[in-house]
Short mmCIF file of C-alpha atoms in Angstrom, two decimals:
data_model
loop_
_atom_site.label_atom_id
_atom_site.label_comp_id
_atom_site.label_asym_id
_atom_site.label_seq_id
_atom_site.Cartn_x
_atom_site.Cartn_y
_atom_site.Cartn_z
CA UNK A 22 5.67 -40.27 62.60
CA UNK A 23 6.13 -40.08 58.70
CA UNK A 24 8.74 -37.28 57.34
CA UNK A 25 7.64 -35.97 54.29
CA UNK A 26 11.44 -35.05 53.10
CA UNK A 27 11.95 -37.02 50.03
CA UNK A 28 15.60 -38.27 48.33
CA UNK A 29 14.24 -38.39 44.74
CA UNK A 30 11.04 -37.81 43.09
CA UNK A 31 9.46 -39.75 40.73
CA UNK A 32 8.02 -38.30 37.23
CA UNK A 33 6.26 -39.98 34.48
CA UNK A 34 7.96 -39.30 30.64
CA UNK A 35 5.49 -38.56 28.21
CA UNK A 36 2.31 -41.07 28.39
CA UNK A 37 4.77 -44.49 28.23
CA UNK A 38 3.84 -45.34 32.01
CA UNK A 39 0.93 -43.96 31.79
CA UNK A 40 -0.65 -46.01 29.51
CA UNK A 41 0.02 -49.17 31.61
CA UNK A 42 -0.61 -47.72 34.81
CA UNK A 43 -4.41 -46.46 33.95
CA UNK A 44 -4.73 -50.20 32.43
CA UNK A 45 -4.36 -51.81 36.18
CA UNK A 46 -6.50 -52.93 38.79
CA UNK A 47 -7.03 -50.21 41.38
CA UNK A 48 -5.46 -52.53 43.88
CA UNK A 49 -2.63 -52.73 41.65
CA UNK A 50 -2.18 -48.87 40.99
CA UNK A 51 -2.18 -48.00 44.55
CA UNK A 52 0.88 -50.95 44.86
CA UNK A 53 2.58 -49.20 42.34
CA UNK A 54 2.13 -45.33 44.30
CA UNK A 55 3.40 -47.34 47.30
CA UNK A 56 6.38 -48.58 45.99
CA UNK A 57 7.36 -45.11 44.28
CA UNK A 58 6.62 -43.56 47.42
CA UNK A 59 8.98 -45.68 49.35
CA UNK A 60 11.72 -45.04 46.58
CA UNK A 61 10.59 -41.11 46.73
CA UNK A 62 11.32 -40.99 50.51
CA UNK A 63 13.96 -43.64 51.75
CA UNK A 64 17.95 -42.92 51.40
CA UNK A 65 18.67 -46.66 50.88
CA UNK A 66 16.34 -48.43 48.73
CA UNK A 67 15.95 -52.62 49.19
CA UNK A 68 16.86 -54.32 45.98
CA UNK A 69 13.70 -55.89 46.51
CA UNK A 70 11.70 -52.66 45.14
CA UNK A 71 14.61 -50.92 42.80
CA UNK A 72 17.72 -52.65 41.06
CA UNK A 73 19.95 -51.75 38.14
CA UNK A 74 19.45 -54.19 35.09
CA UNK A 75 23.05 -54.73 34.81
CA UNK A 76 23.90 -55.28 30.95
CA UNK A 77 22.45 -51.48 30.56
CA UNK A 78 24.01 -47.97 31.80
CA UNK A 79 21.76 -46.51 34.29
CA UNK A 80 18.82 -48.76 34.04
CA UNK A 81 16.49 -49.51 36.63
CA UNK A 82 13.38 -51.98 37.22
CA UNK A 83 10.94 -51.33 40.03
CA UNK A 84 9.75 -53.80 41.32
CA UNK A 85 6.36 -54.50 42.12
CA UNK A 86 4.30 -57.64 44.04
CA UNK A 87 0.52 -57.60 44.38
CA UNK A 88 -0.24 -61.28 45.56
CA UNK A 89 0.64 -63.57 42.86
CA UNK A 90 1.08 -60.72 40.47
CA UNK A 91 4.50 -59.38 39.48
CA UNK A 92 5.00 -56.48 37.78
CA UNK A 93 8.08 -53.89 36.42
CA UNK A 94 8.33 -50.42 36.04
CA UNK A 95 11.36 -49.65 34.05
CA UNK A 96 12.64 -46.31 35.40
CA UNK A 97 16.37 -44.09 35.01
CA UNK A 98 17.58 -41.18 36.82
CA UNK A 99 18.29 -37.71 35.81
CA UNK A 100 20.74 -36.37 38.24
CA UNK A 101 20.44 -38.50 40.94
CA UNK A 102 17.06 -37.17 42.76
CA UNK A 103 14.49 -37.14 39.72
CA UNK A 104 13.70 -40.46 38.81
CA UNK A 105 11.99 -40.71 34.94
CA UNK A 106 9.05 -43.87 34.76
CA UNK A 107 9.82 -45.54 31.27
CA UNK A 108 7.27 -48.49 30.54
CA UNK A 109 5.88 -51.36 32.70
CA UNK A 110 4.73 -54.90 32.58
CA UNK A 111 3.45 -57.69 34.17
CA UNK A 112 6.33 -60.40 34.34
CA UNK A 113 5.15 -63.96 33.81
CA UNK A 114 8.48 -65.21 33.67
CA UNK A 115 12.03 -65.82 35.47
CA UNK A 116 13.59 -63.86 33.19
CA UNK A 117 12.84 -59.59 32.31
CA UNK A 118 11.68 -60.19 28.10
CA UNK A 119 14.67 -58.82 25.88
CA UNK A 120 11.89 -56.66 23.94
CA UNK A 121 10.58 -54.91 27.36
CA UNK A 122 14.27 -54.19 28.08
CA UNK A 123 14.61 -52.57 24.73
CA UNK A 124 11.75 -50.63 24.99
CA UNK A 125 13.01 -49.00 28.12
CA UNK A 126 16.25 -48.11 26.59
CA UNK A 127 15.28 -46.76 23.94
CA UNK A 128 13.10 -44.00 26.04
CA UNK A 129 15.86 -43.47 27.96
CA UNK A 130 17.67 -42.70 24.93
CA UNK A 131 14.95 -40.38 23.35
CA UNK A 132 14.74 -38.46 26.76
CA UNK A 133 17.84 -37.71 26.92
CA UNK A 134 17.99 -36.49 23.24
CA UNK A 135 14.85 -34.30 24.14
CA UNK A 136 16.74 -32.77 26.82
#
């Protein structure tokens, strides 16, 4: 049976995430609820689905695999249990683009000045 209690909960910042998320493929948006759900409702979360980009403080990329298709949702946490969606991209490399990075930090940095 599925427990509905929940160690975080996930909130989009402005329209950032939501502009890429309404651009996907509906098999690819309901990837993306899955994952966020699993983060939303398990203690422990597998590296595989959430880790800290480490040259940044408090940093996250989710990550998401539809088939062949890889994609990141840059995310942050405000006080531990809410966690903020940044941006997100579809990776088509081995490494996370510099620029994406960027972009996520500096809405972390303009939500926290906002707050």
């Amino acid at each position: 049976m599925k427990s509905n209690l929940k160690f975080r909960t996930a909130i989009f910042y402005k329209d950032y995430f939501e502009k890429f998320f309404l651009n996907q493929s509906e098999k690819i948006k309901a990837k993306i609820i899955w994952t966020i759900q699993l983060i939303e409702e398990h203690e422990r979360v597998p590296e595989s689905y959430l880790k800290h980009i480490e040259t940044t403080d408090g940093l996250y990329e989710m990550r998401v695999k539809q088939g062949r298709d890889i994609f990141r949702i840059f995310c942050f946490f405000d006080h531990g249990k809410l966690i903020i969606l940044a941006n997100g991209f579809q990776k088509k490399t081995q490494k996370t683009p510099k620029k994406e990075i960027e972009k996520a930090l500096k809405i972390m940095e303009e939500y926290k000045n906002e707050k």
